[in-house]
PDB file of C-alpha atoms in Angstrom:
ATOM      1  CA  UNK A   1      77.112 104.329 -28.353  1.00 52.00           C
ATOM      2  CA  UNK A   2      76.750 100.781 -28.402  1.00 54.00           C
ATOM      3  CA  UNK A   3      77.091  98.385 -25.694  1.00 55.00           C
ATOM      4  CA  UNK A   4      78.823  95.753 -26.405  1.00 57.00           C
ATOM      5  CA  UNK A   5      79.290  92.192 -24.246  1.00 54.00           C
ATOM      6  CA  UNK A   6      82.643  90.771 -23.283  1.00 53.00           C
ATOM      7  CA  UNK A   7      82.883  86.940 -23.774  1.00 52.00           C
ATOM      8  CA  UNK A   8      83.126  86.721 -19.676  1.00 52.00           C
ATOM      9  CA  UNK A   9      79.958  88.797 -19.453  1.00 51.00           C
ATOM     10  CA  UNK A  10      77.855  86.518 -21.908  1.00 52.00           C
ATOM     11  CA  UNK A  11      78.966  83.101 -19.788  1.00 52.00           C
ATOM     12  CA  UNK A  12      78.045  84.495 -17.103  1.00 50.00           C
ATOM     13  CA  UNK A  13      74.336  85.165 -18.363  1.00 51.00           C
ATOM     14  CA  UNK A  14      74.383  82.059 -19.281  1.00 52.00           C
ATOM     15  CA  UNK A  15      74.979  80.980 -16.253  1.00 52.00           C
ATOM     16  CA  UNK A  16      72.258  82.425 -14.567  1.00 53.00           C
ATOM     17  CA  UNK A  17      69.676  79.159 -14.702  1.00 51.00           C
ATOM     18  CA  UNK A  18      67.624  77.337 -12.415  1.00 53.00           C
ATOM     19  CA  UNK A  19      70.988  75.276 -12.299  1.00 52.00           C
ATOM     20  CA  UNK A  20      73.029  77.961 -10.093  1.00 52.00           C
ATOM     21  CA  UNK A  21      70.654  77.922  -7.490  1.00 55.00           C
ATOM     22  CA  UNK A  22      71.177  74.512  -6.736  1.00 63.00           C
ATOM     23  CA  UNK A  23      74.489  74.814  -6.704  1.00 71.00           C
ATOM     24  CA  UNK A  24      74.708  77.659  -4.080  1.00 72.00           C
ATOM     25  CA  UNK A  25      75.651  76.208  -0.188  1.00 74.00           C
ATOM     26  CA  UNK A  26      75.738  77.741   2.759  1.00 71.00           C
ATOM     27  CA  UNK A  27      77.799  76.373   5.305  1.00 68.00           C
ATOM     28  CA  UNK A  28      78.996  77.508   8.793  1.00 60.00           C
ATOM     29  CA  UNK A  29      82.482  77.852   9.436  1.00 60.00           C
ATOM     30  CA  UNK A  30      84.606  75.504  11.643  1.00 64.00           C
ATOM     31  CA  UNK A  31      85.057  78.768  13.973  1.00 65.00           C
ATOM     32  CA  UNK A  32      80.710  79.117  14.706  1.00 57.00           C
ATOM     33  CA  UNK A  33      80.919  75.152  15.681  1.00 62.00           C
ATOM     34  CA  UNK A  34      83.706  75.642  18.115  1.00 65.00           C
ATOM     35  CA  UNK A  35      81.902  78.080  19.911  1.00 65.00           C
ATOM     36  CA  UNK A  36      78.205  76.633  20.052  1.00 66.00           C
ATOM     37  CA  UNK A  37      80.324  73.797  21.626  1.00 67.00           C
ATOM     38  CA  UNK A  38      81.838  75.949  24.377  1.00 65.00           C
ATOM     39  CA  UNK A  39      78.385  77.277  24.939  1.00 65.00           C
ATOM     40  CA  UNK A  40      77.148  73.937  25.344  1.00 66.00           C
ATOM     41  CA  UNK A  41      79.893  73.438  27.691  1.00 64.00           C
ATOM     42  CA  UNK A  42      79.116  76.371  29.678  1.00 63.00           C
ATOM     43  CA  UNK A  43      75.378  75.659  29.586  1.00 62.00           C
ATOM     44  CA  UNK A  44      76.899  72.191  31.468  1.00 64.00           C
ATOM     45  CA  UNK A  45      78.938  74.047  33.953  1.00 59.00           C
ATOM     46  CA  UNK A  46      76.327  76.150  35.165  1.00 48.00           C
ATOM     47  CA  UNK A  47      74.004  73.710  35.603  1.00 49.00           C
ATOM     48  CA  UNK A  48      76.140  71.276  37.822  1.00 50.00           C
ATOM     49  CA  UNK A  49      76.922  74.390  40.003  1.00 50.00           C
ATOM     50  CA  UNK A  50      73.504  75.415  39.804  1.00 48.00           C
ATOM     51  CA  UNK A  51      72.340  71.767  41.276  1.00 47.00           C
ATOM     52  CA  UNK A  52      75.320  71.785  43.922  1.00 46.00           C
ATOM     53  CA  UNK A  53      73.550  72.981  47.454  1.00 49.00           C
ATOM     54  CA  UNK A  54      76.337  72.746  49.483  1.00 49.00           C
ATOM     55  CA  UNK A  55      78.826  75.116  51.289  1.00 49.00           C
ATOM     56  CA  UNK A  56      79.554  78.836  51.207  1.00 48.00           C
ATOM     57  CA  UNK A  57      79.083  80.299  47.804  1.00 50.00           C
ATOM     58  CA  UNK A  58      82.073  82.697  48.494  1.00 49.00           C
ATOM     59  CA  UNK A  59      81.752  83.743  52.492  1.00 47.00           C
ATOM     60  CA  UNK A  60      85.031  86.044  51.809  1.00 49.00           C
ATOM     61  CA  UNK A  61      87.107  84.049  53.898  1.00 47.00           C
ATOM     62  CA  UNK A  62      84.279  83.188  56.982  1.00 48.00           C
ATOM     63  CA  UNK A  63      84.061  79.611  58.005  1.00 48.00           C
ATOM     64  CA  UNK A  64      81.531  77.852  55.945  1.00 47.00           C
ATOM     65  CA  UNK A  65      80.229  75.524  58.157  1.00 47.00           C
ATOM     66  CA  UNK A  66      76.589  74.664  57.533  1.00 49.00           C
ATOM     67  CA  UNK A  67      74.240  78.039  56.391  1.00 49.00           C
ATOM     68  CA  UNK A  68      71.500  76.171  55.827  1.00 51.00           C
ATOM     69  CA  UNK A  69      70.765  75.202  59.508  1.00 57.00           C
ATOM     70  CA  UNK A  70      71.234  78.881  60.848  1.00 65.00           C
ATOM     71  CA  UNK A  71      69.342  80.340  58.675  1.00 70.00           C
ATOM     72  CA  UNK A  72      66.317  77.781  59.017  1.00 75.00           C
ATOM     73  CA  UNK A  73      66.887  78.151  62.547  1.00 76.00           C
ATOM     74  CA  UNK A  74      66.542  82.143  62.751  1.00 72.00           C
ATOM     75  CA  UNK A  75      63.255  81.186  60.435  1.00 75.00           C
ATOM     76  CA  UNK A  76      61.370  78.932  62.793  1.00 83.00           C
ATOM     77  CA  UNK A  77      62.129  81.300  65.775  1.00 86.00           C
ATOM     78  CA  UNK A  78      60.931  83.898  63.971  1.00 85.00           C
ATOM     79  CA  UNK A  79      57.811  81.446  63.087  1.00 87.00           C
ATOM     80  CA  UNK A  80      57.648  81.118  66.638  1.00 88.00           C
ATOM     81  CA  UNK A  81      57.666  84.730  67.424  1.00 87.00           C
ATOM     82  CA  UNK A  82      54.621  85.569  64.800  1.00 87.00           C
ATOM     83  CA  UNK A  83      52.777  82.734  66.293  1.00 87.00           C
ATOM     84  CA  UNK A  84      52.731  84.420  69.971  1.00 87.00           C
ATOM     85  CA  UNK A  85      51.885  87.716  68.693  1.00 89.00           C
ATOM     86  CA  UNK A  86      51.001  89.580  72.124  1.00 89.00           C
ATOM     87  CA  UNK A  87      47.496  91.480  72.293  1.00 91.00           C
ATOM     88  CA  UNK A  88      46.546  94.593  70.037  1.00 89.00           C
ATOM     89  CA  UNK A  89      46.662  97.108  72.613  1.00 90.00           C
ATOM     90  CA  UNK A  90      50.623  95.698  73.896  1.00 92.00           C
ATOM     91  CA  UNK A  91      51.756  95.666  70.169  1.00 90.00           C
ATOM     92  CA  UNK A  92      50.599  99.450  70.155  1.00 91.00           C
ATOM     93  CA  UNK A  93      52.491 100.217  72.907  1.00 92.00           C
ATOM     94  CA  UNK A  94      55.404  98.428  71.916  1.00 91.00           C
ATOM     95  CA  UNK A  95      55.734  99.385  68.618  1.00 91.00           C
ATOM     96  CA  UNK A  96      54.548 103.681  70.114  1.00 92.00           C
ATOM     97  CA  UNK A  97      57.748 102.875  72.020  1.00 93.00           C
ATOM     98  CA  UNK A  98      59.750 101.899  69.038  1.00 93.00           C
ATOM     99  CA  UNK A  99      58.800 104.920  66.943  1.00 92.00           C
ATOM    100  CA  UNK A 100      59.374 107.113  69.637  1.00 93.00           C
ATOM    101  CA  UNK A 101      63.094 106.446  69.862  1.00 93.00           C
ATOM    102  CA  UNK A 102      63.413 106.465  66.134  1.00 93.00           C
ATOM    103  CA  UNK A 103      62.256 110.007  66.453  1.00 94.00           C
ATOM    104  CA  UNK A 104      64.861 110.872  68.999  1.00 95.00           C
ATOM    105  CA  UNK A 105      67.149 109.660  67.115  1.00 95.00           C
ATOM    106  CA  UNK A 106      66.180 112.146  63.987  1.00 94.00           C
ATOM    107  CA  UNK A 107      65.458 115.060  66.335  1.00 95.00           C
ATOM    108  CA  UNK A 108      69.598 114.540  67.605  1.00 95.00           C
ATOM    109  CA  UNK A 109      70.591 114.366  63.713  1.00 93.00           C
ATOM    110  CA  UNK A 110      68.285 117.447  63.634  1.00 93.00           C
ATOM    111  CA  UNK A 111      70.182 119.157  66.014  1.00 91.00           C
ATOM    112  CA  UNK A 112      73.585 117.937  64.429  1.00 90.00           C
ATOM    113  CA  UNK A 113      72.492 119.307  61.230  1.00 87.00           C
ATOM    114  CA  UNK A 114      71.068 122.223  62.148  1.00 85.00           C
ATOM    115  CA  UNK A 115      75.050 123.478  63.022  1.00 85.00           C
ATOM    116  CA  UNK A 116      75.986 122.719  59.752  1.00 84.00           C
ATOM    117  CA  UNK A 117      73.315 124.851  58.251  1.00 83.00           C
ATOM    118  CA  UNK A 118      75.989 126.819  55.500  1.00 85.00           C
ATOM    119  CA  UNK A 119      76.810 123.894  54.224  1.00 85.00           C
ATOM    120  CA  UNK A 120      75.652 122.990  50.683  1.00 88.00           C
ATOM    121  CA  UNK A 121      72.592 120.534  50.536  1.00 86.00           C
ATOM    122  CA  UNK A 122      72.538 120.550  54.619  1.00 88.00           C
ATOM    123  CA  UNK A 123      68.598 122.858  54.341  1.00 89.00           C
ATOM    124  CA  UNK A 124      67.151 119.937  52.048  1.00 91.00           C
ATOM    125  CA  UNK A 125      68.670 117.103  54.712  1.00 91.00           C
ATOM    126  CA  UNK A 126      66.819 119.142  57.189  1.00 92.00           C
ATOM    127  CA  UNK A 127      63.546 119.260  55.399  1.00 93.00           C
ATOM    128  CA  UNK A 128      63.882 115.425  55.140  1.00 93.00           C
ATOM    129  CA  UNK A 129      64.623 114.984  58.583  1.00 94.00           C
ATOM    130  CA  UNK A 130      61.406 116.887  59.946  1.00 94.00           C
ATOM    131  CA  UNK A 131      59.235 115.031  56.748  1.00 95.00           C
ATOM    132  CA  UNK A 132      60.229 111.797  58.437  1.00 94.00           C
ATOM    133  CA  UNK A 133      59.824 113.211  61.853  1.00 94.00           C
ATOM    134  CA  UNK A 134      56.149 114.277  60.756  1.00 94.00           C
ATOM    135  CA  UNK A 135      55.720 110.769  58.927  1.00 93.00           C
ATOM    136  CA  UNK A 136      56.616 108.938  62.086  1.00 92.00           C
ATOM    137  CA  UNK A 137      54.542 111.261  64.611  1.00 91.00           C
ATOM    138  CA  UNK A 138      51.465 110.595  61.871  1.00 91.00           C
ATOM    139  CA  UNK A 139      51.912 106.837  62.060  1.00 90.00           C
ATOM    140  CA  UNK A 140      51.785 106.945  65.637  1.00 89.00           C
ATOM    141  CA  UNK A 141      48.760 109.160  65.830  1.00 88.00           C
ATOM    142  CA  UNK A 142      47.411 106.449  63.161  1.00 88.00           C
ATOM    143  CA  UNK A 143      48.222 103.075  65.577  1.00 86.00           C
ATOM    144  CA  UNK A 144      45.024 103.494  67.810  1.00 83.00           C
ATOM    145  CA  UNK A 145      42.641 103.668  64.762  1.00 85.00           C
ATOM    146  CA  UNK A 146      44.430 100.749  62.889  1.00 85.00           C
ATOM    147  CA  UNK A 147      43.412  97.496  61.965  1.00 87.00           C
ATOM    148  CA  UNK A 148      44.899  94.237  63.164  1.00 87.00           C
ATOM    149  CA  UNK A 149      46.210  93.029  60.142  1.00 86.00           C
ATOM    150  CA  UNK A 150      48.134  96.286  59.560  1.00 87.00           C
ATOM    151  CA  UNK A 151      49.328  96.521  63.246  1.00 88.00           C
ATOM    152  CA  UNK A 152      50.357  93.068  62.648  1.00 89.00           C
ATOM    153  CA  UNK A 153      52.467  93.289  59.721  1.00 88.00           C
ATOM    154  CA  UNK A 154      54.017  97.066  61.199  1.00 89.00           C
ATOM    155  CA  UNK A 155      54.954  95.018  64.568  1.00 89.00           C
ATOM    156  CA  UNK A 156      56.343  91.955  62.538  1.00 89.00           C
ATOM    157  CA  UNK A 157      58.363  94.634  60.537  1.00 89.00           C
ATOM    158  CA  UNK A 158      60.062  96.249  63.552  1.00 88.00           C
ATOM    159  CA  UNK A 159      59.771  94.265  66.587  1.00 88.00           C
ATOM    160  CA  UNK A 160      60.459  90.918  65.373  1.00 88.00           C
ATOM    161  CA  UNK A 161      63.165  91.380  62.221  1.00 87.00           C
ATOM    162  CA  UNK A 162      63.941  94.902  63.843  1.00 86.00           C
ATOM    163  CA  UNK A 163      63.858  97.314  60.847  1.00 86.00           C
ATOM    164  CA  UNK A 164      63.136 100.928  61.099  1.00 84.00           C
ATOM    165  CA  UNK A 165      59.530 102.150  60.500  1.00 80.00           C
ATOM    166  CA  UNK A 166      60.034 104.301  57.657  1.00 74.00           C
TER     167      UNK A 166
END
């Protein structure tokens, strides 16, 4: 069989030069340009509201009044609270105080739980209850032998900005 070349085939091959490569241009649509503008745009936008400081950034409805001040306010009295630390052996007590209600509190879920024992998953919240229990009992047993700086930070944790211990 012989191959033979169509007239379309051979001007094509003729074609194929160092002159068709300079001839090729790539060029973005109109469509690419619109939307690198609106980017652009958008890039704009977000930086003016990123700049703007003032107001409620969507309260939900709450009076937006100045944030700003309260919250610098609750900082500095919190500042002020750090700053009069009372003595080691007070912070133990207040903070042995502290974790001592926040076991009470578990040992009544305990007891709330321990009714609902049939119930699916109700064993493992018990387990978890008595781990924390145990955790909590551990940390107080730990207080006496602890160093400032950890005392410190515990009391800062729970006293001042009132968070539970574990």
């Amino acid at each position: 069989m012989q191959q033979t070349t169509s007239s379309a085939e051979k001007g094509a091959l003729s074609m194929k030069g160092p002159e068709t490569s300079a001839v090729l241009v790539v060029t973005q649509p109109p469509k690419v340009e619109m939307l690198l503008d609106a980017l652009a745009a958008i890039d704009k936008i977000s930086e003016r509201i990123g700049e703007d400081r003032s107001g409620d950034m969507g309260g939900g409805g709450a009076a937006g009044g100045k944030k700003g001040d309260d919250t610098s306010a609750a900082t500095t009295i919190r500042n002020q609270k750090i700053a009069n630390l009372p003595q080691p052996e007070e912070m133990r007590s207040v903070l042995k105080k502290h974790i001592d209600k926040e076991v009470a509190e578990l040992q009544r879920e305990v007891h709330r739980s321990a009714r609902r024992l049939s119930r699916p998953g109700a064993a493992y919240k018990l387990s978890a209850l008595y781990a924390r229990i145990r955790r909590l009992n551990s940390i107080v047993a730990e207080l006496f032998d602890a160093a400032y700086d950890t005392l410190k930070r515990l009391f800062i944790k729970v006293v001042i900005d009132e968070q539970k211990v574990l």
